[in-house]
Coordinates of C-alpha atoms in Angstrom, one line a residue:
M1 CA 12.6 4.5 -1.5
P2 CA 12.1 1.9 -4.2
Y3 CA 12.2 -1.6 -2.8
F4 CA 13.4 -4.1 -5.4
D5 CA 14.0 -7.2 -3.3
A6 CA 10.6 -8.9 -3.3
A7 CA 12.2 -12.3 -4.0
S8 CA 13.6 -12.1 -0.5
A9 CA 10.5 -10.8 1.2
A10 CA 7.5 -9.1 -0.4
P11 CA 6.0 -6.1 1.4
L12 CA 3.0 -7.0 3.5
H13 CA -0.2 -7.0 1.4
P14 CA -3.0 -4.7 2.6
V15 CA -5.3 -7.6 2.8
A16 CA -2.8 -9.5 5.0
R17 CA -2.6 -6.5 7.4
Q18 CA -6.4 -6.3 7.7
A19 CA -6.8 -10.1 8.2
L20 CA -4.0 -10.2 10.7
L21 CA -5.5 -7.4 12.9
A22 CA -8.9 -9.0 12.7
A23 CA -7.6 -12.4 13.7
L24 CA -5.7 -11.0 16.6
D25 CA -9.1 -10.1 18.1
E26 CA -11.0 -13.2 17.0
G27 CA -8.5 -16.0 16.7
W28 CA -6.4 -15.9 19.9
A29 CA -8.0 -19.0 21.5
D30 CA -7.0 -22.6 21.2
P31 CA -8.7 -24.1 18.1
A32 CA -8.6 -27.5 19.7
R33 CA -11.0 -26.5 22.5
L34 CA -14.8 -26.9 22.4
Y35 CA -15.9 -23.8 24.1
K36 CA -17.1 -20.7 22.1
E37 CA -13.7 -19.0 21.7
G38 CA -12.1 -22.3 20.6
R39 CA -14.9 -23.0 18.1
R40 CA -14.4 -19.5 16.7
A41 CA -10.7 -20.1 16.3
R42 CA -11.3 -23.5 14.7
L43 CA -13.6 -21.9 12.1
L44 CA -10.9 -19.4 11.2
L45 CA -8.3 -22.1 10.9
D46 CA -10.5 -24.3 8.8
A47 CA -11.4 -21.5 6.5
A48 CA -7.8 -20.5 6.1
R49 CA -6.8 -24.1 5.3
Q50 CA -9.6 -24.4 2.7
A51 CA -8.6 -21.1 1.0
A52 CA -4.9 -22.1 0.9
A53 CA -5.8 -25.5 -0.4
E54 CA -7.9 -24.0 -3.2
A55 CA -5.0 -21.8 -4.2
V56 CA -2.5 -24.7 -4.2
G57 CA -5.0 -27.1 -6.0
C58 CA -5.1 -29.8 -3.3
R59 CA -7.4 -31.2 -0.6
A60 CA -7.7 -29.3 2.6
D61 CA -6.7 -32.3 4.6
E62 CA -3.5 -32.6 2.6
L63 CA -2.2 -29.2 3.7
V64 CA -0.7 -28.2 7.1
F65 CA 0.7 -24.8 8.2
T66 CA 4.3 -24.6 9.5
S67 CA 6.4 -22.0 11.2
S68 CA 8.2 -21.1 8.0
G69 CA 8.9 -22.2 4.4
T70 CA 12.3 -23.6 5.5
R71 CA 10.6 -25.7 8.2
A72 CA 8.1 -27.0 5.6
V73 CA 11.0 -28.1 3.4
H74 CA 12.9 -29.7 6.2
T75 CA 9.8 -31.5 7.5
G76 CA 8.7 -32.5 4.0
V77 CA 12.1 -33.9 2.9
A78 CA 12.8 -35.8 6.2
G79 CA 9.2 -37.2 6.4
A80 CA 9.2 -38.4 2.7
L81 CA 12.6 -40.0 3.0
A82 CA 11.6 -41.7 6.2
G83 CA 8.4 -42.9 4.8
R84 CA 10.2 -44.6 1.9
R85 CA 13.3 -45.9 3.7
R86 CA 12.5 -49.4 2.7
V87 CA 12.8 -48.4 -1.0
G88 CA 16.3 -46.9 -0.5
R89 CA 18.1 -43.8 0.7
H90 CA 18.8 -42.0 -2.5
L91 CA 17.7 -38.4 -2.8
I92 CA 17.7 -36.2 -5.9
V93 CA 18.0 -32.4 -5.9
S94 CA 18.8 -29.9 -8.6
A95 CA 22.0 -27.9 -8.3
V96 CA 20.1 -24.6 -7.9
E97 CA 17.7 -25.5 -5.2
H98 CA 17.1 -23.1 -2.3
S99 CA 19.5 -23.5 0.6
S100 CA 16.8 -25.1 2.7
V101 CA 16.6 -28.1 0.3
L102 CA 20.4 -28.3 0.0
H103 CA 20.8 -28.3 3.8
S104 CA 18.3 -31.1 4.1
A105 CA 20.3 -33.0 1.5
E106 CA 23.5 -32.4 3.4
V107 CA 21.9 -33.8 6.6
H108 CA 20.6 -36.8 4.7
E109 CA 24.1 -37.4 3.3
A110 CA 25.7 -37.0 6.7
G111 CA 23.4 -39.7 8.0
G112 CA 24.5 -42.2 5.4
G113 CA 22.2 -41.5 2.5
T114 CA 23.2 -40.6 -1.0
V115 CA 22.4 -37.5 -2.9
G116 CA 22.3 -37.0 -6.7
R117 CA 22.6 -33.4 -7.8
V118 CA 21.1 -32.6 -11.2
A119 CA 23.0 -30.0 -13.3
V120 CA 21.4 -27.1 -15.0
D121 CA 22.0 -25.3 -18.3
R122 CA 23.4 -21.8 -18.6
H123 CA 19.9 -20.3 -18.0
G124 CA 19.6 -22.2 -14.7
A125 CA 17.0 -24.8 -15.9
V126 CA 17.0 -28.6 -15.5
S127 CA 15.7 -31.1 -18.0
A128 CA 13.3 -33.9 -17.5
A129 CA 15.8 -36.2 -19.2
S130 CA 18.4 -35.3 -16.5
Y131 CA 16.1 -36.3 -13.7
A132 CA 15.1 -39.5 -15.6
A133 CA 18.8 -40.4 -15.8
A134 CA 19.3 -39.7 -12.1
L135 CA 16.5 -41.9 -10.9
G136 CA 17.4 -45.3 -9.7
P137 CA 15.7 -48.3 -8.0
D138 CA 16.8 -46.9 -4.6
T139 CA 15.6 -43.4 -5.1
A140 CA 13.3 -42.4 -2.3
L141 CA 12.5 -38.8 -3.2
A142 CA 13.2 -36.1 -5.8
C143 CA 13.1 -32.4 -5.2
L144 CA 12.7 -29.5 -7.7
Q145 CA 11.9 -25.8 -7.2
S146 CA 9.1 -24.4 -9.3
A147 CA 11.2 -21.3 -10.1
N148 CA 14.6 -20.1 -9.1
H149 CA 14.9 -17.5 -6.4
E150 CA 18.0 -15.8 -7.7
V151 CA 17.5 -15.6 -11.5
G152 CA 13.8 -16.2 -11.9
T153 CA 14.1 -19.2 -14.2
E154 CA 11.0 -21.4 -14.2
Q155 CA 11.6 -25.2 -14.0
P156 CA 9.8 -27.9 -16.1
V157 CA 8.0 -29.2 -13.1
A158 CA 5.2 -31.0 -15.0
E159 CA 7.7 -32.9 -17.2
V160 CA 9.9 -33.8 -14.2
A161 CA 6.8 -34.9 -12.2
E162 CA 5.8 -37.2 -15.1
V163 CA 9.2 -39.0 -15.2
C164 CA 9.2 -39.3 -11.4
R165 CA 5.7 -40.7 -11.4
A166 CA 6.6 -43.3 -14.0
A167 CA 9.4 -44.4 -11.9
G168 CA 7.3 -44.5 -8.7
V169 CA 9.2 -41.7 -7.0
P170 CA 7.5 -38.8 -5.2
L171 CA 8.5 -35.3 -6.3
L172 CA 8.7 -32.5 -3.7
V173 CA 8.2 -29.1 -5.2
D174 CA 9.5 -25.9 -3.5
A175 CA 7.0 -23.4 -4.7
A176 CA 8.0 -20.5 -2.5
Q177 CA 8.8 -18.1 -5.4
S178 CA 5.9 -19.0 -7.7
L179 CA 2.8 -19.9 -5.7
G180 CA 1.7 -16.3 -5.5
W181 CA 1.5 -16.2 -9.3
G182 CA -0.4 -19.4 -9.8
P183 CA -0.8 -23.1 -8.9
V184 CA 2.0 -25.5 -9.7
G185 CA 1.1 -27.8 -12.6
G186 CA 2.0 -31.4 -12.9
D187 CA 1.5 -34.6 -10.9
W188 CA 3.7 -33.7 -7.9
S189 CA 3.5 -35.4 -4.6
L190 CA 4.6 -32.8 -2.0
L191 CA 4.8 -29.1 -2.1
T192 CA 6.2 -26.3 0.2
A193 CA 5.8 -22.6 0.2
S194 CA 6.4 -19.5 2.4
A195 CA 3.9 -16.7 3.0
H196 CA 6.4 -13.8 3.1
K197 CA 7.2 -14.5 -0.5
W198 CA 3.7 -13.5 -1.6
G199 CA 3.0 -10.6 0.8
G200 CA 1.8 -12.6 3.8
P201 CA 3.4 -12.4 7.3
S202 CA 6.8 -13.9 7.9
G203 CA 7.0 -17.0 10.0
T204 CA 4.3 -18.9 8.2
G205 CA 4.8 -21.7 5.7
L206 CA 2.7 -24.5 4.3
L207 CA 3.4 -28.2 3.5
V208 CA 1.2 -30.3 1.3
V209 CA 1.5 -34.1 1.2
R210 CA -0.8 -35.7 -1.3
K211 CA -2.9 -38.7 -0.2
G212 CA -1.1 -42.0 -0.9
V213 CA 2.4 -40.6 -0.4
R214 CA 4.3 -42.5 2.3
F215 CA 5.2 -40.0 4.9
A216 CA 6.7 -40.6 8.4
P217 CA 7.1 -37.4 10.6
R218 CA 10.6 -37.3 12.2
E219 CA 9.8 -35.0 15.1
P220 CA 8.2 -36.1 18.4
A221 CA 4.5 -36.8 18.1
D222 CA 2.1 -33.8 18.3
E223 CA -1.7 -33.7 17.9
R224 CA -1.7 -30.5 15.9
E225 CA -1.6 -30.2 12.1
S226 CA -1.9 -33.9 11.5
G227 CA 1.3 -34.5 13.5
R228 CA 3.4 -32.8 10.8
A229 CA 3.9 -29.3 12.4
A230 CA 4.3 -29.4 16.1
G231 CA 3.2 -26.5 18.4
F232 CA 0.4 -24.1 18.9
E233 CA -0.8 -22.7 15.5
N234 CA 0.0 -19.0 14.9
L235 CA -3.6 -18.5 13.9
P236 CA -3.5 -14.7 13.1
A237 CA -0.5 -15.2 10.8
I238 CA -2.2 -18.3 9.2
V239 CA -5.4 -16.3 8.5
A240 CA -3.4 -13.4 7.1
A241 CA -1.3 -15.8 4.9
A242 CA -4.3 -17.4 3.4
A243 CA -6.2 -14.2 2.9
S244 CA -3.2 -12.5 1.1
L245 CA -2.6 -15.6 -1.1
R246 CA -6.2 -15.4 -2.3
A247 CA -5.8 -11.6 -2.8
V248 CA -2.5 -11.8 -4.8
R249 CA -3.9 -14.6 -7.0
A250 CA -6.9 -12.3 -7.9
E251 CA -4.4 -9.6 -9.0
A252 CA -1.8 -12.0 -10.5
A253 CA -2.8 -12.0 -14.2
A254 CA -2.9 -8.3 -14.6
E255 CA 0.2 -7.6 -12.4
A256 CA 2.2 -10.3 -14.2
V257 CA 1.7 -8.5 -17.6
R258 CA 2.8 -5.2 -16.1
L259 CA 5.8 -6.5 -14.2
R260 CA 7.0 -8.5 -17.3
E261 CA 7.0 -5.3 -19.3
L262 CA 9.1 -3.6 -16.6
T263 CA 11.6 -6.4 -16.3
E264 CA 11.9 -6.7 -20.1
R265 CA 12.7 -3.1 -20.1
I266 CA 15.5 -3.7 -17.6
R267 CA 16.8 -6.8 -19.4
A268 CA 17.0 -4.9 -22.7
R269 CA 18.3 -1.6 -21.6
V270 CA 21.0 -2.5 -19.0
P271 CA 23.4 -4.0 -21.6
Q272 CA 22.8 -0.9 -23.7
L273 CA 23.5 1.5 -20.9
V274 CA 26.3 -0.3 -19.1
P275 CA 29.3 -1.8 -20.9
D276 CA 30.4 -5.4 -20.1
V277 CA 27.2 -6.7 -18.6
E278 CA 25.8 -10.3 -18.7
V279 CA 22.0 -10.7 -18.2
V280 CA 21.4 -14.1 -16.7
G281 CA 18.5 -16.4 -16.4
D282 CA 16.0 -17.7 -19.0
P283 CA 14.8 -14.9 -21.2
V284 CA 11.4 -16.4 -21.7
H285 CA 10.5 -19.0 -19.1
R286 CA 10.9 -16.9 -16.0
L287 CA 8.9 -15.2 -13.2
P288 CA 7.3 -11.9 -14.0
G289 CA 9.2 -9.7 -11.5
I290 CA 12.8 -11.0 -11.4
V291 CA 15.7 -9.9 -13.6
T292 CA 19.4 -10.6 -12.8
F293 CA 22.6 -9.2 -14.3
S294 CA 26.3 -9.2 -13.6
C295 CA 28.8 -6.5 -14.3
L296 CA 32.5 -7.1 -15.1
Y297 CA 35.1 -5.2 -13.1
V298 CA 32.7 -4.4 -10.2
D299 CA 32.7 -5.3 -6.5
G300 CA 29.2 -6.5 -5.8
E301 CA 29.2 -5.2 -2.2
S302 CA 30.2 -1.7 -3.3
L303 CA 27.6 -1.8 -6.1
L304 CA 24.8 -2.7 -3.7
H305 CA 25.9 0.0 -1.2
E306 CA 26.0 2.7 -3.9
L307 CA 22.6 1.7 -5.2
D308 CA 21.3 1.8 -1.6
R309 CA 22.7 5.4 -1.3
E310 CA 20.7 6.2 -4.4
G311 CA 17.6 4.8 -2.7
F312 CA 17.3 1.4 -4.3
S313 CA 17.1 -1.9 -2.3
V314 CA 18.4 -4.8 -4.4
S315 CA 20.1 -8.1 -3.8
S316 CA 23.2 -9.9 -5.1
G317 CA 24.7 -13.4 -5.5
S318 CA 28.2 -12.1 -5.8
S319 CA 30.9 -13.6 -3.6
C320 CA 31.8 -10.1 -2.5
T321 CA 28.5 -9.7 -0.7
S322 CA 28.9 -13.0 1.3
S323 CA 31.0 -14.1 4.3
T324 CA 32.2 -17.2 2.4
L325 CA 33.9 -15.3 -0.4
T326 CA 32.5 -17.8 -2.9
P327 CA 29.8 -17.0 -5.5
S328 CA 26.2 -18.1 -4.9
H329 CA 25.7 -21.8 -5.6
V330 CA 23.1 -20.8 -8.3
L331 CA 25.5 -18.7 -10.3
R332 CA 28.2 -21.3 -9.9
A333 CA 26.0 -24.1 -11.1
M334 CA 24.9 -22.0 -14.2
G335 CA 28.6 -21.2 -15.0
V336 CA 27.8 -17.5 -15.5
L337 CA 29.6 -14.3 -14.4
S338 CA 29.3 -13.7 -10.7
E339 CA 31.1 -10.4 -10.0
G340 CA 29.0 -7.3 -9.8
N341 CA 25.8 -9.4 -9.6
V342 CA 22.5 -7.6 -9.1
R343 CA 19.1 -9.2 -8.6
V344 CA 16.2 -6.8 -9.2
S345 CA 12.9 -8.4 -8.0
L346 CA 10.0 -6.0 -8.3
P347 CA 7.0 -6.2 -5.8
A348 CA 3.5 -5.8 -7.0
G349 CA 2.6 -2.2 -7.6
T350 CA 6.1 -1.1 -8.6
A351 CA 5.9 2.2 -10.5
A352 CA 7.3 2.5 -14.0
E353 CA 8.9 5.8 -12.9
D354 CA 11.0 4.0 -10.3
V355 CA 12.3 1.5 -12.9
E356 CA 13.2 4.4 -15.2
R357 CA 15.1 6.2 -12.4
F358 CA 16.9 3.0 -11.6
L359 CA 18.0 2.7 -15.2
S360 CA 19.1 6.4 -15.2
V361 CA 21.2 5.9 -12.0
L362 CA 22.8 2.5 -12.7
P363 CA 25.3 3.5 -15.4
G364 CA 26.9 6.2 -13.1
V365 CA 26.9 3.9 -10.1
V366 CA 28.7 1.1 -12.0
A367 CA 31.2 3.6 -13.6
G368 CA 31.9 5.0 -10.2
V369 CA 32.6 1.6 -8.6
R370 CA 34.8 0.7 -11.5
E371 CA 36.7 3.9 -11.2
K372 CA 37.4 3.3 -7.5
L373 CA 38.8 -0.1 -8.4
G374 CA 41.0 1.3 -11.1
A375 CA 39.0 -0.3 -13.9
A376 CA 37.9 1.7 -17.0
A377 CA 34.5 0.7 -18.6
Q378 CA 36.2 -1.9 -20.8
A379 CA 39.4 -2.2 -18.8
P380 CA 41.9 -2.0 -21.7
G381 CA 45.6 -2.7 -21.2
P382 CA 47.8 0.3 -20.3
G383 CA 48.8 2.2 -23.4
P384 CA 51.7 4.6 -23.9
G385 CA 52.0 7.1 -21.0
Q386 CA 49.4 5.3 -18.9
R387 CA 50.2 4.3 -15.3
E388 CA 50.6 0.5 -14.9
T389 CA 49.1 -1.2 -11.9
P390 CA 51.1 -3.2 -9.4
G391 CA 49.5 -6.3 -10.8
A392 CA 50.7 -5.4 -14.3
R393 CA 54.2 -4.7 -13.1
A394 CA 54.3 -8.1 -11.3
A395 CA 53.2 -9.8 -14.4
E396 CA 55.8 -8.0 -16.5
G397 CA 58.5 -9.2 -14.1
A398 CA 57.2 -12.7 -14.1
R399 CA 57.5 -12.8 -17.9
A400 CA 61.3 -13.0 -17.6
G401 CA 61.4 -15.8 -15.2
E402 CA 59.7 -17.4 -12.1
G403 CA 58.6 -20.4 -14.2
A404 CA 57.0 -18.3 -17.1
R405 CA 57.1 -20.0 -20.5
A406 CA 57.9 -18.5 -23.8
G407 CA 55.0 -16.2 -25.0
E408 CA 53.4 -16.5 -21.5
L409 CA 52.8 -13.9 -18.9
V410 CA 52.2 -14.9 -15.2
L411 CA 49.8 -12.6 -13.3
D412 CA 50.0 -13.1 -9.5
T413 CA 46.7 -12.0 -7.9
L414 CA 46.9 -14.3 -4.8
G415 CA 45.3 -12.8 -1.8
R416 CA 43.2 -10.4 -4.0
R417 CA 39.5 -10.8 -4.1
C418 CA 36.9 -10.3 -6.8
P419 CA 36.9 -8.5 -9.1
I420 CA 40.6 -7.6 -8.9
P421 CA 41.9 -10.7 -10.7
V422 CA 39.7 -10.1 -13.7
I423 CA 40.5 -6.4 -13.7
E424 CA 44.2 -7.1 -13.7
L425 CA 43.8 -9.7 -16.4
A426 CA 42.0 -7.3 -18.7
K427 CA 44.8 -4.7 -18.2
V428 CA 47.6 -7.1 -19.2
I429 CA 46.1 -9.2 -21.9
G430 CA 47.5 -6.7 -24.5
D431 CA 51.0 -7.3 -23.2
V432 CA 51.2 -10.8 -24.8
P433 CA 51.2 -11.4 -28.5
V434 CA 48.2 -12.9 -30.2
G435 CA 48.4 -16.6 -29.5
G436 CA 50.3 -16.0 -26.3
T437 CA 48.8 -16.8 -22.8
V438 CA 48.3 -15.2 -19.5
R439 CA 48.5 -17.5 -16.5
V440 CA 46.4 -15.9 -13.7
L441 CA 47.3 -17.1 -10.2
S442 CA 44.3 -16.7 -7.8
D443 CA 43.0 -18.2 -4.6
D444 CA 39.6 -16.6 -4.9
G445 CA 36.9 -19.1 -5.7
A446 CA 35.0 -16.6 -7.8
A447 CA 37.9 -16.6 -10.4
R448 CA 36.7 -20.1 -11.5
L449 CA 33.6 -18.5 -12.8
D450 CA 34.6 -15.0 -13.6
I451 CA 37.7 -15.6 -15.7
P452 CA 36.0 -18.0 -18.2
A453 CA 33.0 -15.6 -18.3
W454 CA 35.4 -12.7 -19.0
C455 CA 36.9 -14.7 -21.9
E456 CA 33.5 -15.4 -23.4
M457 CA 32.5 -11.7 -23.1
R458 CA 35.8 -10.3 -24.5
G459 CA 36.5 -12.8 -27.3
Q460 CA 39.5 -14.4 -25.7
E461 CA 40.1 -18.2 -25.3
Y462 CA 39.9 -19.8 -21.8
V463 CA 42.4 -22.7 -21.9
G464 CA 41.5 -24.1 -18.5
E465 CA 42.5 -24.3 -14.8
E466 CA 45.7 -25.9 -13.6
P467 CA 47.0 -26.7 -10.1
A468 CA 49.4 -24.2 -8.6
D469 CA 51.6 -24.1 -5.5
E470 CA 49.0 -21.8 -4.0
G471 CA 45.5 -21.4 -5.3
S472 CA 44.9 -22.2 -9.0
A473 CA 46.3 -21.1 -12.3
Y474 CA 43.7 -20.0 -14.8
V475 CA 45.2 -19.9 -18.4
V476 CA 43.9 -17.5 -21.0
R477 CA 45.1 -17.3 -24.6
R478 CA 44.9 -14.0 -26.4
V479 CA 42.9 -14.4 -29.6
S480 CA 42.4 -10.8 -30.6

């Protein structure tokens, strides 16, 4: 069964498995003890730290191992902010950071600090100029991911690090998605990563704090890992993490070329095979193995289930696949279509035959989901003899009254979740004259993204959002 969700967790690398099993036999003792077994464990820990530091491009005494990448982020953000509390309490993050960074920002804000959130462009990238504009005299820390976990867009870390350094502000880089492909360039100050992203064991992260960076651990004092990661080291996992990082780095150059060709194939052919698709993320500056696209008129959860039935494990940022019923914060910040969102993230060793089979299966799966939702491939309005949907009949009735204006049709989709509001909009847009408007009433947060995206994809004009008695009214003018 092809596993296409390596951005969530990469399969365990064979070298990691070998190192883990060997360390279970050799590295079980306390590395802080001076007897033979402890000295052996200490040698393993020191060797793992040195190997990881070489891969990162830092000194061994700047790197500590943590219980996860999330723990590394929380510790790094809190410690850097505490170390610079005399400077101020302003934190800067990008709008598309991993949830671990955003949750740290929320805690900081709840404690009285301030947070500046830097916007991204439609590809999901920040600009160094935006970070420069956000910096202030009270800025204690800035955070920026090296590459986005949902759409694969690489960030201009070196340029942002330069403007932060000029302002005397440390930059924390979340390198979870990119570290397996190569070191992070630029003059950054702190860095975090997670082993399960590069084929190491889960439950192992790393935190790097450069020499000279003011840092004050916020947890109770502990003698281990320079006082920055409390608790007994999971030595077998640490050894396996370092060994697998070295192994994937040795394979990275060749594998990156191969995976880029496969993801380029997906990026190019999906829009050719499936109508009404938006491929998102930067087309050039992106990680080798990630490609993300969104399909109009598709329920993301149903799409993932159907692909799973066909043997493909993929991920999604659609609101339909979450308990919050809101699109992922990444897609929302980018302002791109969220419904029917699919993230394909290929692990090392993915066969070209598996990608071809995915491309052969996808059109039928999307068409099947659309059919179940009552949406044709391009969802035209009902023509002569075609059956109208309840939403279309409600809109037709609203045209004559209920606050409708001349040349306007009101479409009530309150209580109906994505992608139904957009499907119903597509079916009734032909019922108004050119220049007329459709006012879509919706209480689904995804409509704020998906209706403007639909307009852009279908050549209609998105007028804007207006308040309504319940939910919001999204106004669309028919252009063609």
